[in-house]
Short mmCIF file of C-alpha atoms in Angstrom, two decimals:
data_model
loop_
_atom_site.label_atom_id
_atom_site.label_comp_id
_atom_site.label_asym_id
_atom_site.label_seq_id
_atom_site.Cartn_x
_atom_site.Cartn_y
_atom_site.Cartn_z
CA UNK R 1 75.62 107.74 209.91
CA UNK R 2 78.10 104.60 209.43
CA UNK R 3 78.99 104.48 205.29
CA UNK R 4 80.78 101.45 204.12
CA UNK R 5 82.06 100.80 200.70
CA UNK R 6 82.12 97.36 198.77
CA UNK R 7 84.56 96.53 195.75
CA UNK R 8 85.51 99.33 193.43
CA UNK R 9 83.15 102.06 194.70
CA UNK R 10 86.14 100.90 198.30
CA UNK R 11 89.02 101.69 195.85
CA UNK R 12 87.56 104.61 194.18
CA UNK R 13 86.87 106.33 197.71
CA UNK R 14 89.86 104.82 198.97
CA UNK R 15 88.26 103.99 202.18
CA UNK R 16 85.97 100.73 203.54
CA UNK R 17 84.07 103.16 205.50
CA UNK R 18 83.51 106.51 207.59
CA UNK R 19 80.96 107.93 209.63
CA UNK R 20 78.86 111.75 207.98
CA UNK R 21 77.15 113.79 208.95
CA UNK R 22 74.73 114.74 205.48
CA UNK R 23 72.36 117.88 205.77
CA UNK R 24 68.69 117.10 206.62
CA UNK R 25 68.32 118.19 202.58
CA UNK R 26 69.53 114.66 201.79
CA UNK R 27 66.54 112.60 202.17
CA UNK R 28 67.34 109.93 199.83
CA UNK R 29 69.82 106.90 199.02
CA UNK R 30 69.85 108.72 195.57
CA UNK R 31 70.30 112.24 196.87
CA UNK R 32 73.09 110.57 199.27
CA UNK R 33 74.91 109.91 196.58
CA UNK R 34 74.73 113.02 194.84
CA UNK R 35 75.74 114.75 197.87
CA UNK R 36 78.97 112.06 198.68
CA UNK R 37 80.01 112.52 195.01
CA UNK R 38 80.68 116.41 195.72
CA UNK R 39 83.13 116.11 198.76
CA UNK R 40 85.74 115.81 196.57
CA UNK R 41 87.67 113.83 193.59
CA UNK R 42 87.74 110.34 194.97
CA UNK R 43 84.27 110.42 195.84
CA UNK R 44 83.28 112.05 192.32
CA UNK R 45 84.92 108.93 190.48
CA UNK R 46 83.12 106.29 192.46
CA UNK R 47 80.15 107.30 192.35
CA UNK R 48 80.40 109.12 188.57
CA UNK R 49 77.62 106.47 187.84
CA UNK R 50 75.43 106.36 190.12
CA UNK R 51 72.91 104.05 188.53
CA UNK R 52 74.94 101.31 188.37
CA UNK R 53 75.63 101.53 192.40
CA UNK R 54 73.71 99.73 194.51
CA UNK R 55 72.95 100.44 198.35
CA UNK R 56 71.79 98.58 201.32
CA UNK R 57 70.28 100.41 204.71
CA UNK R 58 70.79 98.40 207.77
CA UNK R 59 72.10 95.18 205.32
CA UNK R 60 68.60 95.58 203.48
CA UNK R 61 68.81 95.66 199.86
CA UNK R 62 67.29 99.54 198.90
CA UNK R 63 66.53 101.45 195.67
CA UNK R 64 67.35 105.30 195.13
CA UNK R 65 64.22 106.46 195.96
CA UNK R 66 64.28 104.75 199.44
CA UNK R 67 64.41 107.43 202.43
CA UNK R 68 67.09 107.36 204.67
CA UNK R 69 65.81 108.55 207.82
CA UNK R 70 66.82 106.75 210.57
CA UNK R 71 69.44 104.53 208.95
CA UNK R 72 72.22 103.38 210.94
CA UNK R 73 74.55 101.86 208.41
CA UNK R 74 74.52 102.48 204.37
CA UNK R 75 76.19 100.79 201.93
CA UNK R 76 77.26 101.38 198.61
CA UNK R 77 78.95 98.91 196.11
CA UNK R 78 78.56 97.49 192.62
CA UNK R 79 76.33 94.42 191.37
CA UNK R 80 76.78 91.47 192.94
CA UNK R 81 78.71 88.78 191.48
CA UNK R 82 79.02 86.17 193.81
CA UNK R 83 77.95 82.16 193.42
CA UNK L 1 60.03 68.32 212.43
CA UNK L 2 63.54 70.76 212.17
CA UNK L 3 64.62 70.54 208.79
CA UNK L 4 68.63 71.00 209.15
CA UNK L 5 69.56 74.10 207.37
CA UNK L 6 73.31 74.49 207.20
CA UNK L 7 74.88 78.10 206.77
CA UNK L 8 78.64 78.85 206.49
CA UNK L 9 80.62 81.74 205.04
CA UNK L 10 84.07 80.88 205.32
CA UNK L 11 87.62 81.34 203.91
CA UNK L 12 88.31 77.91 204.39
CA UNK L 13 87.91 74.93 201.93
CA UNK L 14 84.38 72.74 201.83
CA UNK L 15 83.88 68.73 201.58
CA UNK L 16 81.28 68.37 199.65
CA UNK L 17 80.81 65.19 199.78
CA UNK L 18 80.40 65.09 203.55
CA UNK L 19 78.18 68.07 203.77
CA UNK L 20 75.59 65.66 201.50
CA UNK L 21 76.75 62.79 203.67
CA UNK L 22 75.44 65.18 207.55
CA UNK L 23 72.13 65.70 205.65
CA UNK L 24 71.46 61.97 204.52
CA UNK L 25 73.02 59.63 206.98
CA UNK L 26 70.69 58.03 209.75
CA UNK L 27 67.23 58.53 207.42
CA UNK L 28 65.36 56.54 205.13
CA UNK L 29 62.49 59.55 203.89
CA UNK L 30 65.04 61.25 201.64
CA UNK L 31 64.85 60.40 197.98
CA UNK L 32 66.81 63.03 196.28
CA UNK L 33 70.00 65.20 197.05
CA UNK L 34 71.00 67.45 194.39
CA UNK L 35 74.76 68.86 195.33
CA UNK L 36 76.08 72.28 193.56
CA UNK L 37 79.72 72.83 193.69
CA UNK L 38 80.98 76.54 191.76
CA UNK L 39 84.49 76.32 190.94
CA UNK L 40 87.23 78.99 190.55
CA UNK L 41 87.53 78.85 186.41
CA UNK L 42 90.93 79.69 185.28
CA UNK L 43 90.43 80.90 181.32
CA UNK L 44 93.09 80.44 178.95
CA UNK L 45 95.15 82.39 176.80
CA UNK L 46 94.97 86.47 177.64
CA UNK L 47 92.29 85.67 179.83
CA UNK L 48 93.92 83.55 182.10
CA UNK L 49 93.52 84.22 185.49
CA UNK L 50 96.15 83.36 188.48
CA UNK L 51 94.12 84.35 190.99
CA UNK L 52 90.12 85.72 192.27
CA UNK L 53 89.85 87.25 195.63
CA UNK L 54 86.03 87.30 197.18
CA UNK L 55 85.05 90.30 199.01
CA UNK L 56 81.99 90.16 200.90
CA UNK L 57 80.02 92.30 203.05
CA UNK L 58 79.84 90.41 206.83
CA UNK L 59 76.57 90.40 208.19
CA UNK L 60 74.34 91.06 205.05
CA UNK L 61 75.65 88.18 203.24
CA UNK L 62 74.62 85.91 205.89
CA UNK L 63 71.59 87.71 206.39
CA UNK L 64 70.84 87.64 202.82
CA UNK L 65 71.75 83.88 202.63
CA UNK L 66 69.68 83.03 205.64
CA UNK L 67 66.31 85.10 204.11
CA UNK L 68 67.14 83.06 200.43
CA UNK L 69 67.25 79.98 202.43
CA UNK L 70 64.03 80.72 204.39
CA UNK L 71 62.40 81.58 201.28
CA UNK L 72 63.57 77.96 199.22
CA UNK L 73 61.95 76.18 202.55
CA UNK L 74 58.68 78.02 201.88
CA UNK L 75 58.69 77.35 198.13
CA UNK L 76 59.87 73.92 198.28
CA UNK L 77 59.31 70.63 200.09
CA UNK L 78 62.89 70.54 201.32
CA UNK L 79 64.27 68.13 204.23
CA UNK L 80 67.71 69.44 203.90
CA UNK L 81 70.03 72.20 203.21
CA UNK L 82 72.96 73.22 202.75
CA UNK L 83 74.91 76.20 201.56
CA UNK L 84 78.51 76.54 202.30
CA UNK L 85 80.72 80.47 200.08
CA UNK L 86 83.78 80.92 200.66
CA UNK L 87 85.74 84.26 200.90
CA UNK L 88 89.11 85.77 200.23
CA UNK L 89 91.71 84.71 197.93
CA UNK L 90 91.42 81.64 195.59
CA UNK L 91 92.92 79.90 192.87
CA UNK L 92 91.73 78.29 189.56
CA UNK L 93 90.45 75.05 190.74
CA UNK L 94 89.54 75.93 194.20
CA UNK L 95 86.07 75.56 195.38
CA UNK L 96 84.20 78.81 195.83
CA UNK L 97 80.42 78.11 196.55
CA UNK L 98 78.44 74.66 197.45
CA UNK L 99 74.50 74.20 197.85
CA UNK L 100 72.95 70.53 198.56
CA UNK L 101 69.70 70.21 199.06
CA UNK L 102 67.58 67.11 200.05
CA UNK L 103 63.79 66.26 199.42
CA UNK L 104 61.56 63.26 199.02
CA UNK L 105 61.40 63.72 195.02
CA UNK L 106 63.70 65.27 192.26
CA UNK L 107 61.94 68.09 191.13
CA UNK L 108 62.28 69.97 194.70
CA UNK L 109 65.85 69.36 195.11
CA UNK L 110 67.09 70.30 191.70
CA UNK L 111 64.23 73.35 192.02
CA UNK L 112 65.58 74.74 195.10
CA UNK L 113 69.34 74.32 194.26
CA UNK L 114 68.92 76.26 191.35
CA UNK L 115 66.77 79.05 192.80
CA UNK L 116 69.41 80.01 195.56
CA UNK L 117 72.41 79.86 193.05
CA UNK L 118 70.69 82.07 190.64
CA UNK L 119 69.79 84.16 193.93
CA UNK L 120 73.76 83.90 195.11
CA UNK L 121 74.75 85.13 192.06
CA UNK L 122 72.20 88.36 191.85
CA UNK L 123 71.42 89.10 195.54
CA UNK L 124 74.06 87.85 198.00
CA UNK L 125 76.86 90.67 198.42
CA UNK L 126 79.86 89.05 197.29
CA UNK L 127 81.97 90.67 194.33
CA UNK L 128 84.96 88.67 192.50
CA UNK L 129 88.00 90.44 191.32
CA UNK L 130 89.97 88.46 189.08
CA UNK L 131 94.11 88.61 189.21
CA UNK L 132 95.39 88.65 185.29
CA UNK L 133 98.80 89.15 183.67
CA UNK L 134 97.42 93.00 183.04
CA UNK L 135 96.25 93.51 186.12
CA UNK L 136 93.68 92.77 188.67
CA UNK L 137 90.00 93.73 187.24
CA UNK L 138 86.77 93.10 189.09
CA UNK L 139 84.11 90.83 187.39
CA UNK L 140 81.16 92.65 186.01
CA UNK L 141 77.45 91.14 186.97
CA UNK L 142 75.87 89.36 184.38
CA UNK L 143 72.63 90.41 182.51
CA UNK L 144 71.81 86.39 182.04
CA UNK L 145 72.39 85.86 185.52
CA UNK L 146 69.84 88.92 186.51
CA UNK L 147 67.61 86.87 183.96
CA UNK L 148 67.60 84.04 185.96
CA UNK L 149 67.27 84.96 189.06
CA UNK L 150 63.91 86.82 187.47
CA UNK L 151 62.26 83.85 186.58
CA UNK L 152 61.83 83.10 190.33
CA UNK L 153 59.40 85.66 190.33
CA UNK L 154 55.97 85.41 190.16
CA UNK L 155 54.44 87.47 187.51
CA UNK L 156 57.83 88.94 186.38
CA UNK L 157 59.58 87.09 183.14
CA UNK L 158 63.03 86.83 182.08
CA UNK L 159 62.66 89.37 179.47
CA UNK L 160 61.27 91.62 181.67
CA UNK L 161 64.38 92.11 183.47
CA UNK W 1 88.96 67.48 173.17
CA UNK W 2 87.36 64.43 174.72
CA UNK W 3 84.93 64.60 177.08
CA UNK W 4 85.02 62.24 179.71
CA UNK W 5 81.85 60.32 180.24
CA UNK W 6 81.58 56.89 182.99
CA UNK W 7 78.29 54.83 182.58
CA UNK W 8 77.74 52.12 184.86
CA UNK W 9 75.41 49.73 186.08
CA UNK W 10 76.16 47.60 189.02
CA UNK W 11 75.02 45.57 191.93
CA UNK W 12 77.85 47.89 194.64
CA UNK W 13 77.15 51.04 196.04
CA UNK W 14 78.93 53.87 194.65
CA UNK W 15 80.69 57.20 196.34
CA UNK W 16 79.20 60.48 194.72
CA UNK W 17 82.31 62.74 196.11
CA UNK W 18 84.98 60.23 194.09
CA UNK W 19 83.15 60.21 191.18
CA UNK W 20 82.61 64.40 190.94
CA UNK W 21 86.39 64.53 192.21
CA UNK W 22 87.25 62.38 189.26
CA UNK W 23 85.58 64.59 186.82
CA UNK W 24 87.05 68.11 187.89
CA UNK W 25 90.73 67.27 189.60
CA UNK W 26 93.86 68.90 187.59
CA UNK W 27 91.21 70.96 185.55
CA UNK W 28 90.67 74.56 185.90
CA UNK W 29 88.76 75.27 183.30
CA UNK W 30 85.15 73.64 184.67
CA UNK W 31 82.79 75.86 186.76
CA UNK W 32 80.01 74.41 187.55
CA UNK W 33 79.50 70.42 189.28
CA UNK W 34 75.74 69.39 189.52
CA UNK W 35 75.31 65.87 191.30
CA UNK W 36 72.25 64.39 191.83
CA UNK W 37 71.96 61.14 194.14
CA UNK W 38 68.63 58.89 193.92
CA UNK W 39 68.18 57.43 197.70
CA UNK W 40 65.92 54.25 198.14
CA UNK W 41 63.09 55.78 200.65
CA UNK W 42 61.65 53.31 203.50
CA UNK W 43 58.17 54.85 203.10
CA UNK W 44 56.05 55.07 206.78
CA UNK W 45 53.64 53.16 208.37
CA UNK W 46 51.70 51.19 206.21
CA UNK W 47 53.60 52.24 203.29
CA UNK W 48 56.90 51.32 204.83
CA UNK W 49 58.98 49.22 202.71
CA UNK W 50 61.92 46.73 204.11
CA UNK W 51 64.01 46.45 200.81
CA UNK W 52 63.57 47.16 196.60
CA UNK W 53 64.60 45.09 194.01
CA UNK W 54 65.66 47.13 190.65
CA UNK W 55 65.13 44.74 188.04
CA UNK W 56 66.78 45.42 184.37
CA UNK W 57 67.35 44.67 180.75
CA UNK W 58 71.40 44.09 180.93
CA UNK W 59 72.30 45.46 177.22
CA UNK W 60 68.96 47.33 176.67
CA UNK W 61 69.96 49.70 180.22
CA UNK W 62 73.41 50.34 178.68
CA UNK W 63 72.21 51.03 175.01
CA UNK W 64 69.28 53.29 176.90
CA UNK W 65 72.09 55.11 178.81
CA UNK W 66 74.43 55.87 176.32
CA UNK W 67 72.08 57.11 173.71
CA UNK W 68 70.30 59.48 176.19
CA UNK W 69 74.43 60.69 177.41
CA UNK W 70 74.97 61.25 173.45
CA UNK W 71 72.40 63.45 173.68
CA UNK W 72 72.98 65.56 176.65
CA UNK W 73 76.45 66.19 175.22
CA UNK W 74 74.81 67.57 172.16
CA UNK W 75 72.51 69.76 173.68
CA UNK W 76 74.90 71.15 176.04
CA UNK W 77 78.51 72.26 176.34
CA UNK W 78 79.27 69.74 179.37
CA UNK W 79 83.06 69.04 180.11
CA UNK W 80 82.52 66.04 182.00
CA UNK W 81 79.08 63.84 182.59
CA UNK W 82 79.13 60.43 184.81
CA UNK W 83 75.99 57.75 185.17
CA UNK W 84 75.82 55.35 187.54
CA UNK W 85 72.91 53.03 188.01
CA UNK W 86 72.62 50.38 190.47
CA UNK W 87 70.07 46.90 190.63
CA UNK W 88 69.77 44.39 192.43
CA UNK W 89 68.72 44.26 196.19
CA UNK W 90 68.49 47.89 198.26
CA UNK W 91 67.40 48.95 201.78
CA UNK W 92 65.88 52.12 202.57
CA UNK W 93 68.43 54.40 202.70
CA UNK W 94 71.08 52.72 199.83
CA UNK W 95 71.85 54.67 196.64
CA UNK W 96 70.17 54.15 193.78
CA UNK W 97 71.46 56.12 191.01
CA UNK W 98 73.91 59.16 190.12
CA UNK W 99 74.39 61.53 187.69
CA UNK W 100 77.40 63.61 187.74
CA UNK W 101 77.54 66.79 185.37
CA UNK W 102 80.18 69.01 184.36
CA UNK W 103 80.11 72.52 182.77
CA UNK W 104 81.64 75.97 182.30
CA UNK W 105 78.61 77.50 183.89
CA UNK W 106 75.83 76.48 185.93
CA UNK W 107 72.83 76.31 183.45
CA UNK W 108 74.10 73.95 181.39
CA UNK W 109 75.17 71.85 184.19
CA UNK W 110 72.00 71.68 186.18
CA UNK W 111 69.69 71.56 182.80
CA UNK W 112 71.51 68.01 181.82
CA UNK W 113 71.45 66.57 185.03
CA UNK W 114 67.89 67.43 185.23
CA UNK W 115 67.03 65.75 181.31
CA UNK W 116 69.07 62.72 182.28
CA UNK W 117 67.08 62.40 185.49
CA UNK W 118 63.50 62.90 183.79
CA UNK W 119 64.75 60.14 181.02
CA UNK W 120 66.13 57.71 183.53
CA UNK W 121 63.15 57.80 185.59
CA UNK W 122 61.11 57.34 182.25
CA UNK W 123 63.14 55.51 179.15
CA UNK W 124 65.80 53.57 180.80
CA UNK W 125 64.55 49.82 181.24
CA UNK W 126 64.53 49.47 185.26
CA UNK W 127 61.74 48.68 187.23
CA UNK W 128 61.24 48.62 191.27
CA UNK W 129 59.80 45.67 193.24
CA UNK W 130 59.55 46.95 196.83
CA UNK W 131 58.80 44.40 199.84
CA UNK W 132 56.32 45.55 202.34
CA UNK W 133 54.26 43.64 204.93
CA UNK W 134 51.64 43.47 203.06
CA UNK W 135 53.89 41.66 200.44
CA UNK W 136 56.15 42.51 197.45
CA UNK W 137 54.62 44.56 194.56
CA UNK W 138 55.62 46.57 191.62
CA UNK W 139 56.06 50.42 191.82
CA UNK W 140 53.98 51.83 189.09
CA UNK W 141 55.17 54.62 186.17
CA UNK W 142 54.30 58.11 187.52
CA UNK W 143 52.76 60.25 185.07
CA UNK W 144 54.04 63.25 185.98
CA UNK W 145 58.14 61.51 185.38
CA UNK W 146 56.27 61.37 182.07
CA UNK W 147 55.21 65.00 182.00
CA UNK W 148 58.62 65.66 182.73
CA UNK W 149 60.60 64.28 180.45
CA UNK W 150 58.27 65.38 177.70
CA UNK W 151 59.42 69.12 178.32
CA UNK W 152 62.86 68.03 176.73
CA UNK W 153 61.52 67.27 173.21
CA UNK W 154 61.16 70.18 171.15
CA UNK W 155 57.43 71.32 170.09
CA UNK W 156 56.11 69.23 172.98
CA UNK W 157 54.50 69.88 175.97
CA UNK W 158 53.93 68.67 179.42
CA UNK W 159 50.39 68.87 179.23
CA UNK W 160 50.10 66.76 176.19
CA UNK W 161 51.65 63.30 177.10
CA UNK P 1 62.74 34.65 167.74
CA UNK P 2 63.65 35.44 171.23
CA UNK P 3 61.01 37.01 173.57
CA UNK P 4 62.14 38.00 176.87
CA UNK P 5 59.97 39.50 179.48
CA UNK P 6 61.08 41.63 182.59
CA UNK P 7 59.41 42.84 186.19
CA UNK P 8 55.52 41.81 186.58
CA UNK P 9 55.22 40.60 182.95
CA UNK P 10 57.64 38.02 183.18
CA UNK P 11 56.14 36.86 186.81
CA UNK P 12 52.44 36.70 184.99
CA UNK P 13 53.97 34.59 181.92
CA UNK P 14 56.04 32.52 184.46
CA UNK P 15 59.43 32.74 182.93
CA UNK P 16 62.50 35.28 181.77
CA UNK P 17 62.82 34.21 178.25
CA UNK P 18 61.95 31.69 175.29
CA UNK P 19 61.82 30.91 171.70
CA UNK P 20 58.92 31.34 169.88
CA UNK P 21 57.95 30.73 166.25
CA UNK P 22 54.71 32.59 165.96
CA UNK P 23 53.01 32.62 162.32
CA UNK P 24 53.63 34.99 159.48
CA UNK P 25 50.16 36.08 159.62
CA UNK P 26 51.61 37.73 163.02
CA UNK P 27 53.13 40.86 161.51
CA UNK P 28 53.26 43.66 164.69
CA UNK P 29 54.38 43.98 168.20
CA UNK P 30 50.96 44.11 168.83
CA UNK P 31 49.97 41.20 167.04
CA UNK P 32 52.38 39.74 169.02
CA UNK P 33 51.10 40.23 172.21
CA UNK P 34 47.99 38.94 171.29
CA UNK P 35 49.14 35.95 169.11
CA UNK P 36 50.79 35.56 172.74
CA UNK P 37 48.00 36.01 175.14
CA UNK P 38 46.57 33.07 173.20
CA UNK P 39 49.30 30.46 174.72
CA UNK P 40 47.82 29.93 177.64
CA UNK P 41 46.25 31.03 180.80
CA UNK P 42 49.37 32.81 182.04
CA UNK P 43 50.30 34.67 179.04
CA UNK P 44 46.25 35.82 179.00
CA UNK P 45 46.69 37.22 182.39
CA UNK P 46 50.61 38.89 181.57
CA UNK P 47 49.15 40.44 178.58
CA UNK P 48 45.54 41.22 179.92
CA UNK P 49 46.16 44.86 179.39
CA UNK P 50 48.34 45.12 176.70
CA UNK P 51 48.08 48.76 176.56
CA UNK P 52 50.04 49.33 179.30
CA UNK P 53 52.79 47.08 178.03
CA UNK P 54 55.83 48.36 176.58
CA UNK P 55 58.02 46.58 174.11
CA UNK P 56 61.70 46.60 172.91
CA UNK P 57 63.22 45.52 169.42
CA UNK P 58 66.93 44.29 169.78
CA UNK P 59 67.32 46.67 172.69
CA UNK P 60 65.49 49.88 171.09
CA UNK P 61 62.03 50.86 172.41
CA UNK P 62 58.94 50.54 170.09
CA UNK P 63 54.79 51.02 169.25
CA UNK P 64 52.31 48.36 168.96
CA UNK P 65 52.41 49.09 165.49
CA UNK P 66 56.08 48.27 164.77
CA UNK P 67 56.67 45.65 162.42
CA UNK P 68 58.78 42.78 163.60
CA UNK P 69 59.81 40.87 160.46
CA UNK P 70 63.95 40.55 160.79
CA UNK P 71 63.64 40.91 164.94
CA UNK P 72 66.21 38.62 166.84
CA UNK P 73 65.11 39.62 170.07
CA UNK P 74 61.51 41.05 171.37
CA UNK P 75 61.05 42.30 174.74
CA UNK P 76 57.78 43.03 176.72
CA UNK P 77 57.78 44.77 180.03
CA UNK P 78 55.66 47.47 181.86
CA UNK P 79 56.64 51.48 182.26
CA UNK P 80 59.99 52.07 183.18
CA UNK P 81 60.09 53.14 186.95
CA UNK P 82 63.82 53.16 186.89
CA UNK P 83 66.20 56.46 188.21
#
């Protein structure tokens, strides 16, 4: 599964994006993020609030609850502030 | 009948003016054209900026643009439009973001300009981070324009949001 | 600080990009550009009309103008605001009128183009005489321009004018 | 005490402008009108329906009921379809 990062949570991780391999446990956008936030220090910071992080699947806008079965390319980064 | 609908992301400047020109010139059915132009801001004093540099995430942007615009064609009588953001690095003064948008009458064209910037602003994944004397900082989101955005939403009121 | 405000009424056509250009060059501190053009529509078929005359009250159109510009600069924080009305003889096609608004952010700039529009259309002393083939005739006052500009005064609604 | 009259009310009455002296009895604009529909066949036809008529003091809209005592300059015209 194809990760990229967007605007500070791409600092904080210090990389625009990997590929990972999560467990099947990881079901969820949410639970994604729980689960990138404990491979190590970088990842802890970015993501140290997750509610404030916002995610696309596939370039689709998703909430935390949304599964992620069968995604191809996730995205995390922070609000928008474009226009 | 094809109503033009003009898309660009680019790093590259925008004419305005000749972007309103493509959608008028040659017909006599359009009554309105209501032109948005966002502009890099500079500030003043400690919160001057020298520079803002656009990040944006290729392929959903444009995807994201393309479903707003879809959606203002649905909502609105439109026989034009227009919507031109820019990327990368620019400087107080420099353009960042232009929508124009024709119709027979005024209401639709101011309408549907305004529901795609407050859109832009909210949904389209672009994030600003602003150069200053202490260092670069990225621009937080705005609860007003979340607000906004909401109002474009049947059933669901700014202060719901 | 001053803000810079053109009114004008004439019989030429105007340019919409040199006017907005005029309001934001060497300033970095404006955010937001709304510009509306009004576009003389030809109408179809039956309804098709060769040319419009915009009659006016030279003095009275000026006084009208100003007065309603007064007020959009009290009600909200523009940095720059231009008017332009034309009369005389148009074709479908030809300008008509422009309003030109400038602002930190985009609310403010889009909300007083949108009042000036509603009072033009409703308080400023112009009226259309279009030709057709079935001869020339007088374009009558839409009520809902009236509806509209009644959402500006406070305590009033649209559904009570 | 200059009337002028602008778009299809000035085509009914036949003219742009004139002088008028009406009486002092005539106190309101919309005594006016109708001191002025009484002039003649075209000024019965301009002001016909003088509820739809709008009128101007010295260059500032007014009612029917405004008085015009000290007016230089009285204006009658339809809605405005200007913009």
């Amino acid at each position: 599964m194809k990760i990229l990062y967007f605007a500070w949570v791409r600092e904080r991780v210090g990389k625009a994006e990997e590929v990972v391999e999560p467990p099947s446990s990881v079901a969820t956008i949410g639970e994604l993020m729980s689960w990138l936030a404990g491979r190590g220090e970088e990842y802890a910071y970015a993501f140290e609030n997750a509610r404030v992080i916002r995610a696309a699947i596939d370039q689709t806008h998703v909430r935390p609850d949304t599964p992620i079965a069968g995604a191809r390319e996730v995205a995390f980064f922070p609000p928008m502030t474009g226009g | 009948m094809t109503i033009p609908v003009t898309i660009r992301l680019q790093s590259a400047d925008f004419d305005a003016a000749a972007e309103a020109r493509l959608l008028t010139q040659g017909r006599a059915d359009i009554g309105a054209v209501v032109s948005f132009t966002g502009i890099c801001r500079g500030g003043a004093g400690a919160d001057a900026i020298a520079a803002m540099t656009l990040e944006h995430y290729p392929g959903m942007a444009e995807a994201e643009i393309a479903r707003h615009a879809e959606e203002a064609l649905a909502r609105w009588p439109l026989m034009g439009l227009t919507i031109i953001h820019r990327y990368g690095r620019l400087v107080p003064g420099d353009n960042i973001v232009l929508v124009v948008t024709a119709s027979a009458h005024r209401t639709a064209a101011f309408e549907a300009a305004e529901f795609l910037m407050d859109y832009l602003k909210t949904q389209a994944p672009f994030w600003k981070r602003e150069e200053r004397a202490g260092g670069p900082s990225w621009v937080a989101a705005h609860a007003d324009d979340d607000a906004a955005a909401a109002r474009w939403t049947p059933g669901k009121t700014s202060s719901s949001s």
